[in-house]
mmCIF file of C-alpha atoms in Angstrom:
data_model
loop_
_atom_site.group_PDB
_atom_site.id
_atom_site.type_symbol
_atom_site.label_atom_id
_atom_site.label_comp_id
_atom_site.label_asym_id
_atom_site.label_seq_id
_atom_site.Cartn_x
_atom_site.Cartn_y
_atom_site.Cartn_z
ATOM 1 C CA MET L 181 0.000 0.000 0.000
ATOM 2 C CA TYR L 182 1.090 3.576 -0.656
ATOM 3 C CA ALA L 183 1.239 6.303 1.974
ATOM 4 C CA ASP L 184 -0.907 9.432 1.604
ATOM 5 C CA ILE L 185 0.848 12.404 -0.011
ATOM 6 C CA PRO L 186 -0.297 15.976 -0.771
ATOM 7 C CA PHE L 187 -2.448 16.359 -3.890
ATOM 8 C CA TYR L 188 0.063 18.620 -5.656
ATOM 9 C CA LEU L 189 2.696 15.933 -5.145
ATOM 10 C CA SER L 190 0.325 13.332 -6.647
ATOM 11 C CA VAL L 191 0.014 15.484 -9.768
ATOM 12 C CA ILE L 192 3.800 15.856 -9.961
ATOM 13 C CA PHE L 193 4.234 12.089 -9.532
ATOM 14 C CA VAL L 194 1.726 11.344 -12.323
ATOM 15 C CA LEU L 195 3.087 13.900 -14.810
ATOM 16 C CA GLY L 196 6.710 13.149 -13.969
ATOM 17 C CA GLY L 197 6.078 9.424 -14.084
ATOM 18 C CA LEU L 198 4.453 9.673 -17.525
ATOM 19 C CA ALA L 199 7.331 11.792 -18.875
ATOM 20 C CA ALA L 200 9.918 9.374 -17.489
ATOM 21 C CA LEU L 201 7.961 6.420 -18.893
ATOM 22 C CA ALA L 202 7.955 7.976 -22.363
ATOM 23 C CA TRP L 203 11.722 8.581 -22.290
ATOM 24 C CA SER L 204 12.713 5.269 -20.728
ATOM 25 C CA SER L 205 10.514 3.140 -23.010
ATOM 26 C CA ASP L 206 11.932 4.928 -26.064
ATOM 27 C CA ALA L 207 15.499 4.387 -24.807
ATOM 28 C CA PHE L 208 14.728 0.746 -24.030
ATOM 29 C CA VAL L 209 13.266 0.094 -27.495
ATOM 30 C CA ASP L 210 16.106 1.879 -29.303
ATOM 31 C CA ALA L 211 18.796 -0.010 -27.388
ATOM 32 C CA ALA L 212 17.023 -3.352 -27.792
ATOM 33 C CA SER L 213 16.708 -2.817 -31.552
ATOM 34 C CA LYS L 214 20.435 -2.102 -31.892
ATOM 35 C CA ILE L 215 21.353 -5.195 -29.888
ATOM 36 C CA ALA L 216 18.945 -7.340 -31.897
ATOM 37 C CA ARG L 217 20.435 -6.159 -35.203
ATOM 38 C CA ALA L 218 23.945 -6.823 -33.912
ATOM 39 C CA LEU L 219 22.914 -10.362 -32.960
ATOM 40 C CA GLY L 220 21.360 -10.953 -36.381
ATOM 41 C CA VAL L 221 17.716 -11.055 -35.294
ATOM 42 C CA SER L 222 15.268 -10.618 -38.179
ATOM 43 C CA PRO L 223 13.462 -7.278 -38.716
ATOM 44 C CA PHE L 224 10.117 -9.038 -38.185
ATOM 45 C CA VAL L 225 11.136 -10.225 -34.725
ATOM 46 C CA ILE L 226 12.455 -6.749 -33.917
ATOM 47 C CA GLY L 227 9.135 -5.177 -34.910
ATOM 48 C CA MET L 228 6.706 -7.649 -33.329
ATOM 49 C CA VAL L 229 8.574 -8.930 -30.317
ATOM 50 C CA ILE L 230 11.198 -6.375 -29.271
ATOM 51 C CA ILE L 231 9.313 -3.204 -30.230
ATOM 52 C CA GLY L 232 6.023 -4.757 -29.123
ATOM 53 C CA PHE L 233 7.498 -5.637 -25.750
ATOM 54 C CA GLY L 234 9.261 -2.291 -25.442
ATOM 55 C CA THR L 235 6.132 -0.231 -26.030
ATOM 56 C CA SER L 236 4.207 -2.495 -23.631
ATOM 57 C CA ALA L 237 6.900 -2.396 -20.960
ATOM 58 C CA PRO L 238 5.232 0.584 -19.180
ATOM 59 C CA GLU L 239 1.972 -1.371 -18.882
ATOM 60 C CA LEU L 240 3.912 -4.433 -17.690
ATOM 61 C CA CYS L 241 5.745 -2.542 -14.952
ATOM 62 C CA VAL L 242 2.737 -0.485 -13.821
ATOM 63 C CA SER L 243 0.367 -3.481 -13.670
ATOM 64 C CA ALA L 244 2.893 -5.713 -11.892
ATOM 65 C CA LEU L 245 3.650 -3.055 -9.265
ATOM 66 C CA SER L 246 -0.059 -2.281 -8.831
ATOM 67 C CA GLY L 247 -0.872 -5.953 -8.336
ATOM 68 C CA CYS L 248 1.947 -6.442 -5.828
ATOM 69 C CA SER L 249 0.752 -3.458 -3.782
ATOM 70 C CA GLY L 250 -2.844 -4.678 -3.653
ATOM 71 C CA HIS L 251 -4.366 -2.328 -6.254
ATOM 72 C CA SER L 252 -5.868 -4.909 -8.627
ATOM 73 C CA SER L 253 -8.406 -2.502 -10.191
ATOM 74 C CA LEU L 254 -5.604 -0.132 -11.182
ATOM 75 C CA SER L 255 -3.587 -3.048 -12.546
ATOM 76 C CA LEU L 256 -6.369 -4.532 -14.681
ATOM 77 C CA GLY L 257 -7.689 -1.104 -15.661
ATOM 78 C CA ASN L 258 -4.261 -0.163 -16.967
ATOM 79 C CA ALA L 259 -3.912 -3.320 -19.092
ATOM 80 C CA PHE L 260 -7.438 -3.463 -20.512
ATOM 81 C CA GLY L 261 -7.705 0.317 -20.818
ATOM 82 C CA SER L 262 -4.492 0.370 -22.850
ATOM 83 C CA ASP L 263 -5.946 -2.269 -25.193
ATOM 84 C CA ILE L 264 -9.075 -0.163 -25.720
ATOM 85 C CA PHE L 265 -7.082 3.031 -26.270
ATOM 86 C CA ASN L 266 -4.674 1.256 -28.634
ATOM 87 C CA ILE L 267 -7.501 0.412 -31.033
ATOM 88 C CA ALA L 268 -10.104 3.159 -30.594
ATOM 89 C CA GLY L 269 -7.632 5.962 -29.899
ATOM 90 C CA ILE L 270 -4.341 5.146 -31.611
ATOM 91 C CA LEU L 271 -5.552 3.201 -34.647
ATOM 92 C CA GLY L 272 -8.395 5.684 -35.007
ATOM 93 C CA VAL L 273 -6.009 8.657 -35.093
ATOM 94 C CA ALA L 274 -3.596 6.801 -37.407
ATOM 95 C CA ALA L 275 -6.435 6.054 -39.868
ATOM 96 C CA LEU L 276 -7.499 9.712 -39.778
ATOM 97 C CA ILE L 277 -3.950 10.719 -40.744
ATOM 98 C CA ARG L 278 -3.771 8.190 -43.583
ATOM 99 C CA PRO L 279 -6.055 5.224 -44.445
ATOM 100 C CA LEU L 280 -4.465 1.963 -43.290
ATOM 101 C CA VAL L 281 -3.846 -0.895 -45.720
ATOM 102 C CA VAL L 282 -4.577 -4.252 -44.043
ATOM 103 C CA LYS L 283 -3.109 -7.496 -45.371
ATOM 104 C CA PRO L 284 -5.101 -10.775 -45.259
ATOM 105 C CA ALA L 285 -2.711 -12.276 -42.667
ATOM 106 C CA VAL L 286 -3.879 -9.635 -40.196
ATOM 107 C CA VAL L 287 -7.577 -10.084 -41.000
ATOM 108 C CA TYR L 288 -7.571 -13.890 -40.891
ATOM 109 C CA GLY L 289 -4.716 -14.578 -38.480
ATOM 110 C CA ALA L 290 -3.782 -11.862 -35.994
ATOM 111 C CA VAL L 291 -7.210 -10.341 -35.327
ATOM 112 C CA PRO L 292 -9.051 -13.646 -34.700
ATOM 113 C CA ALA L 293 -6.278 -14.527 -32.233
ATOM 114 C CA LEU L 294 -6.717 -11.122 -30.584
ATOM 115 C CA VAL L 295 -10.486 -11.661 -30.283
ATOM 116 C CA ALA L 296 -9.935 -15.170 -28.914
ATOM 117 C CA ILE L 297 -7.624 -14.019 -26.114
ATOM 118 C CA ALA L 298 -10.042 -11.201 -25.237
ATOM 119 C CA VAL L 299 -12.867 -13.753 -24.918
ATOM 120 C CA PHE L 300 -10.486 -15.992 -22.936
ATOM 121 C CA SER L 301 -9.918 -13.111 -20.505
ATOM 122 C CA CYS L 302 -13.690 -12.674 -20.169
ATOM 123 C CA VAL L 303 -14.004 -16.344 -19.214
ATOM 124 C CA LEU L 304 -11.229 -16.181 -16.606
ATOM 125 C CA VAL L 305 -12.444 -12.936 -15.023
ATOM 126 C CA GLY L 306 -16.098 -13.974 -15.195
ATOM 127 C CA THR L 307 -15.735 -17.068 -13.014
ATOM 128 C CA GLY L 308 -16.660 -14.972 -9.974
ATOM 129 C CA ASP L 309 -13.678 -16.132 -7.904
ATOM 130 C CA GLY L 310 -11.405 -13.222 -8.766
ATOM 131 C CA PHE L 311 -8.254 -13.763 -10.809
ATOM 132 C CA SER L 312 -6.170 -16.542 -9.293
ATOM 133 C CA ARG L 313 -2.483 -17.343 -9.666
ATOM 134 C CA LEU L 314 -3.478 -20.296 -11.868
ATOM 135 C CA ASP L 315 -5.411 -17.918 -14.152
ATOM 136 C CA GLY L 316 -2.295 -15.777 -14.467
ATOM 137 C CA ILE L 317 -0.147 -18.797 -15.292
ATOM 138 C CA LEU L 318 -2.683 -19.860 -17.942
ATOM 139 C CA GLN L 319 -2.485 -16.380 -19.501
ATOM 140 C CA LEU L 320 1.318 -16.575 -19.635
ATOM 141 C CA ALA L 321 1.218 -20.102 -21.087
ATOM 142 C CA VAL L 322 -1.147 -19.016 -23.876
ATOM 143 C CA PHE L 323 1.123 -16.051 -24.592
ATOM 144 C CA LEU L 324 4.240 -18.236 -24.843
ATOM 145 C CA VAL L 325 2.467 -20.470 -27.365
ATOM 146 C CA LEU L 326 0.496 -17.886 -29.324
ATOM 147 C CA LEU L 327 3.191 -15.301 -30.072
ATOM 148 C CA PRO L 328 5.683 -17.740 -31.702
ATOM 149 C CA ALA L 329 2.774 -19.319 -33.601
ATOM 150 C CA TYR L 330 1.706 -15.935 -34.957
ATOM 151 C CA CYS L 331 5.296 -15.060 -35.909
ATOM 152 C CA TRP L 332 5.534 -18.341 -37.826
ATOM 153 C CA PHE L 333 2.167 -17.732 -39.518
ATOM 154 C CA ASP L 334 3.144 -14.216 -40.597
ATOM 155 C CA GLN L 335 6.488 -15.372 -41.989
ATOM 156 C CA LYS L 336 4.813 -18.198 -43.928
ATOM 157 C CA THR L 337 2.262 -15.830 -45.446
ATOM 158 C CA ASN L 338 4.891 -13.140 -46.134
ATOM 159 C CA PRO L 339 8.025 -14.879 -47.478
ATOM 160 C CA PRO L 340 11.261 -12.868 -47.528
ATOM 161 C CA ALA L 341 12.317 -11.050 -50.665
ATOM 162 C CA PRO L 342 14.482 -12.992 -53.198
ATOM 163 C CA SER L 343 18.185 -12.841 -52.598
ATOM 164 C CA GLY L 344 18.688 -10.822 -55.764
ATOM 165 C CA ALA L 345 16.301 -8.081 -54.701
ATOM 166 C CA ALA L 346 17.764 -4.768 -53.682
ATOM 167 C CA GLU L 347 17.547 -4.043 -50.005
ATOM 168 C CA GLU L 348 19.217 -1.777 -47.516
ATOM 169 C CA PRO L 349 22.401 -3.240 -46.033
ATOM 170 C CA ALA L 350 22.215 -3.978 -42.342
ATOM 171 C CA VAL L 351 24.384 -1.592 -40.371
ATOM 172 C CA LYS L 352 25.659 -3.287 -37.241
ATOM 173 C CA PRO L 353 27.113 -1.225 -34.427
ATOM 174 C CA GLY L 354 30.733 -1.742 -33.438
ATOM 175 C CA ALA L 355 31.895 -3.070 -30.073
ATOM 176 C CA LYS L 356 31.813 0.412 -28.554
ATOM 177 C CA GLY L 357 28.343 1.105 -29.953
ATOM 178 C CA LEU L 358 27.091 -2.272 -28.729
ATOM 179 C CA LEU L 359 28.419 -1.606 -25.221
ATOM 180 C CA GLY L 360 26.644 1.752 -25.252
ATOM 181 C CA ALA L 361 23.435 -0.001 -26.327
ATOM 182 C CA TRP L 362 23.666 -2.443 -23.396
ATOM 183 C CA ILE L 363 24.231 0.455 -20.975
ATOM 184 C CA LYS L 364 21.298 2.359 -22.465
ATOM 185 C CA LEU L 365 19.170 -0.781 -22.180
ATOM 186 C CA GLY L 366 19.984 -1.117 -18.473
ATOM 187 C CA VAL L 367 19.408 2.570 -17.740
ATOM 188 C CA GLY L 368 16.151 2.587 -19.699
ATOM 189 C CA LEU L 369 14.868 -0.476 -17.850
ATOM 190 C CA THR L 370 15.847 0.984 -14.452
ATOM 191 C CA VAL L 371 14.096 4.296 -15.136
ATOM 192 C CA LEU L 372 11.126 2.378 -16.554
ATOM 193 C CA VAL L 373 10.602 0.437 -13.323
ATOM 194 C CA GLY L 374 11.218 3.474 -11.093
ATOM 195 C CA SER L 375 8.907 5.793 -13.030
ATOM 196 C CA SER L 376 6.195 3.104 -13.049
ATOM 197 C CA HIS L 377 6.387 2.957 -9.256
ATOM 198 C CA VAL L 378 6.091 6.753 -8.990
ATOM 199 C CA LEU L 379 3.184 6.803 -11.478
ATOM 200 C CA VAL L 380 1.246 4.150 -9.572
ATOM 201 C CA TRP L 381 1.805 5.960 -6.268
ATOM 202 C CA GLY L 382 0.623 9.287 -7.702
ATOM 203 C CA SER L 383 -2.369 7.687 -9.442
ATOM 204 C CA VAL L 384 -3.554 5.853 -6.322
ATOM 205 C CA ASP L 385 -3.320 8.990 -4.202
ATOM 206 C CA MET L 386 -5.009 11.098 -6.897
ATOM 207 C CA ALA L 387 -7.906 8.637 -6.972
ATOM 208 C CA ARG L 388 -8.271 8.994 -3.198
ATOM 209 C CA ALA L 389 -8.179 12.795 -3.357
ATOM 210 C CA LEU L 390 -10.679 13.087 -6.232
ATOM 211 C CA GLY L 391 -13.000 10.463 -4.796
ATOM 212 C CA VAL L 392 -13.007 8.295 -7.942
ATOM 213 C CA SER L 393 -12.224 4.609 -8.224
ATOM 214 C CA GLU L 394 -8.775 3.268 -9.023
ATOM 215 C CA LEU L 395 -10.347 1.440 -11.977
ATOM 216 C CA VAL L 396 -11.293 4.724 -13.662
ATOM 217 C CA ILE L 397 -7.835 6.199 -13.023
ATOM 218 C CA GLY L 398 -6.294 3.036 -14.473
ATOM 219 C CA LEU L 399 -8.584 3.044 -17.505
ATOM 220 C CA THR L 400 -7.933 6.708 -18.299
ATOM 221 C CA ILE L 401 -4.861 8.555 -17.008
ATOM 222 C CA VAL L 402 -2.610 5.545 -16.500
ATOM 223 C CA ALA L 403 -3.796 3.570 -19.547
ATOM 224 C CA ILE L 404 -3.413 6.504 -21.934
ATOM 225 C CA GLY L 405 -0.130 7.543 -20.335
ATOM 226 C CA THR L 406 1.453 4.114 -20.644
ATOM 227 C CA SER L 407 0.233 3.915 -24.270
ATOM 228 C CA LEU L 408 2.131 7.068 -25.286
ATOM 229 C CA PRO L 409 4.976 5.029 -26.869
ATOM 230 C CA GLU L 410 2.466 3.244 -29.136
ATOM 231 C CA LEU L 411 0.769 6.558 -29.984
ATOM 232 C CA ALA L 412 4.033 8.277 -30.928
ATOM 233 C CA SER L 413 5.261 5.407 -33.091
ATOM 234 C CA ALA L 414 1.856 4.912 -34.754
ATOM 235 C CA VAL L 415 1.484 8.581 -35.709
ATOM 236 C CA ALA L 416 5.027 8.720 -37.110
ATOM 237 C CA SER L 417 4.518 5.454 -39.032
ATOM 238 C CA ALA L 418 1.140 6.572 -40.412
ATOM 239 C CA ARG L 419 2.698 9.752 -41.777
ATOM 240 C CA ARG L 420 5.330 7.670 -43.583
ATOM 241 C CA GLY L 421 2.736 5.232 -44.904
ATOM 242 C CA GLU L 422 4.137 2.278 -42.932
ATOM 243 C CA HIS L 423 0.769 0.595 -42.457
ATOM 244 C CA GLU L 424 2.053 -2.823 -41.419
ATOM 245 C CA PHE L 425 4.146 -1.323 -38.645
ATOM 246 C CA VAL L 426 1.160 0.617 -37.281
ATOM 247 C CA LEU L 427 -1.075 -2.458 -37.161
ATOM 248 C CA GLY L 428 1.701 -4.827 -36.090
ATOM 249 C CA ASN L 429 2.754 -2.603 -33.217
ATOM 250 C CA ILE L 430 -0.795 -2.208 -31.887
ATOM 251 C CA ILE L 431 -1.750 -5.872 -32.298
ATOM 252 C CA GLY L 432 1.541 -6.994 -30.772
ATOM 253 C CA SER L 433 1.084 -4.586 -27.854
ATOM 254 C CA ASN L 434 -2.431 -5.896 -27.221
ATOM 255 C CA PHE L 435 -1.103 -9.469 -27.221
ATOM 256 C CA PHE L 436 1.367 -8.460 -24.512
ATOM 257 C CA ASN L 437 -1.145 -6.415 -22.493
ATOM 258 C CA THR L 438 -3.917 -9.017 -22.432
ATOM 259 C CA LEU L 439 -1.778 -12.085 -21.841
ATOM 260 C CA ALA L 440 1.681 -11.194 -20.526
ATOM 261 C CA VAL L 441 0.856 -8.054 -18.523
ATOM 262 C CA VAL L 442 -2.303 -9.395 -16.854
ATOM 263 C CA GLY L 443 -0.822 -12.892 -16.581
ATOM 264 C CA LEU L 444 2.380 -11.726 -14.886
ATOM 265 C CA ALA L 445 0.535 -9.416 -12.486
ATOM 266 C CA GLY L 446 -1.902 -12.194 -11.545
ATOM 267 C CA SER L 447 0.878 -14.747 -11.151
ATOM 268 C CA ILE L 448 2.771 -12.477 -8.767
ATOM 269 C CA SER L 449 -0.250 -11.388 -6.731
ATOM 270 C CA PRO L 450 -3.720 -12.926 -7.399
ATOM 271 C CA PHE L 451 -6.610 -10.447 -7.659
ATOM 272 C CA GLU L 452 -9.184 -11.404 -5.041
ATOM 273 C CA LYS L 453 -11.555 -8.518 -5.717
ATOM 274 C CA ILE L 454 -12.376 -7.417 -9.282
ATOM 275 C CA SER L 455 -14.708 -4.561 -10.190
ATOM 276 C CA PRO L 456 -17.904 -5.792 -11.925
ATOM 277 C CA TYR L 457 -17.449 -3.017 -14.488
ATOM 278 C CA ILE L 458 -14.453 -4.874 -15.935
ATOM 279 C CA LEU L 459 -16.652 -7.787 -17.012
ATOM 280 C CA ARG L 460 -19.828 -5.834 -17.825
ATOM 281 C CA ARG L 461 -18.266 -2.890 -19.665
ATOM 282 C CA ASP L 462 -14.524 -2.957 -20.321
ATOM 283 C CA LEU L 463 -13.924 -6.496 -21.595
ATOM 284 C CA PRO L 464 -16.977 -6.497 -23.944
ATOM 285 C CA VAL L 465 -15.787 -3.182 -25.416
ATOM 286 C CA MET L 466 -12.308 -4.673 -25.880
ATOM 287 C CA VAL L 467 -13.740 -7.740 -27.654
ATOM 288 C CA LEU L 468 -15.912 -5.649 -30.002
ATOM 289 C CA LEU L 469 -13.072 -3.254 -30.838
ATOM 290 C CA SER L 470 -10.747 -6.170 -31.611
ATOM 291 C CA LEU L 471 -13.392 -7.679 -33.887
ATOM 292 C CA SER L 472 -13.921 -4.314 -35.604
ATOM 293 C CA ILE L 473 -10.357 -4.436 -37.004
ATOM 294 C CA THR L 474 -11.472 -7.336 -39.210
ATOM 295 C CA LEU L 475 -14.844 -5.756 -40.027
ATOM 296 C CA PHE L 476 -13.148 -2.510 -41.122
ATOM 297 C CA GLY L 477 -10.014 -4.035 -42.650
ATOM 298 C CA ILE L 478 -11.396 -6.904 -44.728
ATOM 299 C CA ASN L 479 -11.762 -6.464 -48.472
ATOM 300 C CA TRP L 480 -15.425 -7.430 -48.803
ATOM 301 C CA ARG L 481 -15.338 -7.536 -52.622
ATOM 302 C CA LYS L 482 -12.123 -9.563 -52.861
ATOM 303 C CA PRO L 483 -11.566 -11.216 -49.456
ATOM 304 C CA ARG L 484 -8.181 -12.704 -50.432
ATOM 305 C CA GLU L 485 -6.705 -9.313 -51.295
ATOM 306 C CA LYS L 486 -5.623 -6.424 -49.069
ATOM 307 C CA GLY L 487 -8.286 -4.259 -47.487
ATOM 308 C CA CYS L 488 -8.244 -0.693 -46.202
ATOM 309 C CA ILE L 489 -9.381 1.053 -43.022
ATOM 310 C CA SER L 490 -10.705 4.404 -44.198
ATOM 311 C CA ARG L 491 -10.686 7.776 -42.473
ATOM 312 C CA TRP L 492 -14.378 7.626 -41.645
ATOM 313 C CA GLU L 493 -13.850 4.222 -39.996
ATOM 314 C CA GLY L 494 -10.999 5.781 -38.005
ATOM 315 C CA ALA L 495 -13.429 8.528 -36.992
ATOM 316 C CA ILE L 496 -15.880 5.859 -35.785
ATOM 317 C CA TRP L 497 -13.175 4.429 -33.530
ATOM 318 C CA VAL L 498 -12.396 7.849 -32.061
ATOM 319 C CA CYS L 499 -16.098 8.491 -31.446
ATOM 320 C CA VAL L 500 -16.420 5.106 -29.735
ATOM 321 C CA PHE L 501 -13.545 5.992 -27.413
ATOM 322 C CA VAL L 502 -15.177 9.335 -26.553
ATOM 323 C CA ALA L 503 -18.525 7.610 -25.883
ATOM 324 C CA TYR L 504 -16.783 4.953 -23.764
ATOM 325 C CA SER L 505 -15.061 7.663 -21.696
ATOM 326 C CA LEU L 506 -18.368 9.491 -21.171
ATOM 327 C CA LEU L 507 -20.012 6.234 -20.088
ATOM 328 C CA MET L 508 -17.268 5.703 -17.503
ATOM 329 C CA ALA L 509 -17.730 9.222 -16.196
ATOM 330 C CA TYR L 510 -21.519 8.789 -15.943
ATOM 331 C CA GLN L 511 -21.271 5.466 -14.118
ATOM 332 C CA GLU L 512 -18.652 6.874 -11.746
ATOM 333 C CA LEU L 513 -20.775 9.926 -10.894
ATOM 334 C CA HIS L 514 -23.910 7.833 -10.348
ATOM 335 C CA GLY L 515 -22.219 5.213 -8.199
#
C-alpha cells in the first residue's frame, strides 16, 4: 500500500512518471533494436517482439507493481484500458492521418487470435472467484504459445524477398556502440521500473483525493499515459505510410497487455476482488473493438486481397472511445 501524499505531489508524480515512462521506453526500445540487429535477429522479430514488448513495458511494470501493492483494479484497468485506447484511440487517429492498408494475414490470423484471447480473458475474469495465480499462469502459457505461432504464420504468409532483390544493407554497431546499447538498455529499464512505481503511487493517491475509483484512473490517465509510446510510433509510421508497422505494433502490444501483462501481475499477486465493471463494460468493449479491425479491414469484394481502413472508420473508432469515456464518467458519478 502507498502512503498518503499531498495532492500537488500526486500530480507531480503522475506527470513526472508519464514523462519518465515515455523517455525510458523509447530508450529501451532503441537499445534493444540495436542489440537485436547486432545479434542478427530478423526485422520481423524486432518489430513484433522487441518493439512490441518495449512499447508495452510501461503497462507491464505499472500493472505488476499495482498488483503487488494490492491495487488490482488499477492493474487490470491499466492493461485493458491500454488495449481499448490502442484500437479506438491510436488506430483511429492513425487512420485519420492516412487510411491503413490491411493485409489478409492480419484479418484472418492476428485479429481472430486477438479476439480469442479477449474472450479468454472474459471467461477467466467472469468465473466470480477473482483472478487466481493459476489464471495468471494460464495467460502466460497461452502467450508463450500464441506469439511464436503468430510469428511463424506471418512469416509463412509473407516470405522474404528474393536474394537478388535490392535491399538496404544492415548496419551493425561496433563493439563500442554495442556496449553503449547495453548500458542504455539497463538505464532505460531501471528508469522504466522506477517511473512506473512513482506513477502508480501518484495515481492511487489522486484517486483517493478526487474520490473516484482506481479502476477509472487506471482506464484513463494511466492507460493513456502508458500507451504514449504506441501513440508516438503509430502517428510517425502513419505519416510515412508504414501501415504494417502501425497495425503490427498495436496488435503486438495488445497481445502483450492481455496475456503477458495481466498474466504476470496475476501470477505475482492474485486479484481477489475485481470490479464488476471490468466484465460488464470494459472487456466487452475490448472484444468488439478487436473484432472491428477485421470488419473494417477486410476487403469485402475480394476477401483474399488487401483491405483498407478508411478515415471515416478511423473517426468511428475515435467516437467510440469518446462515448466509452463518457459512459465511464456517468457510471462513476452515479455510483
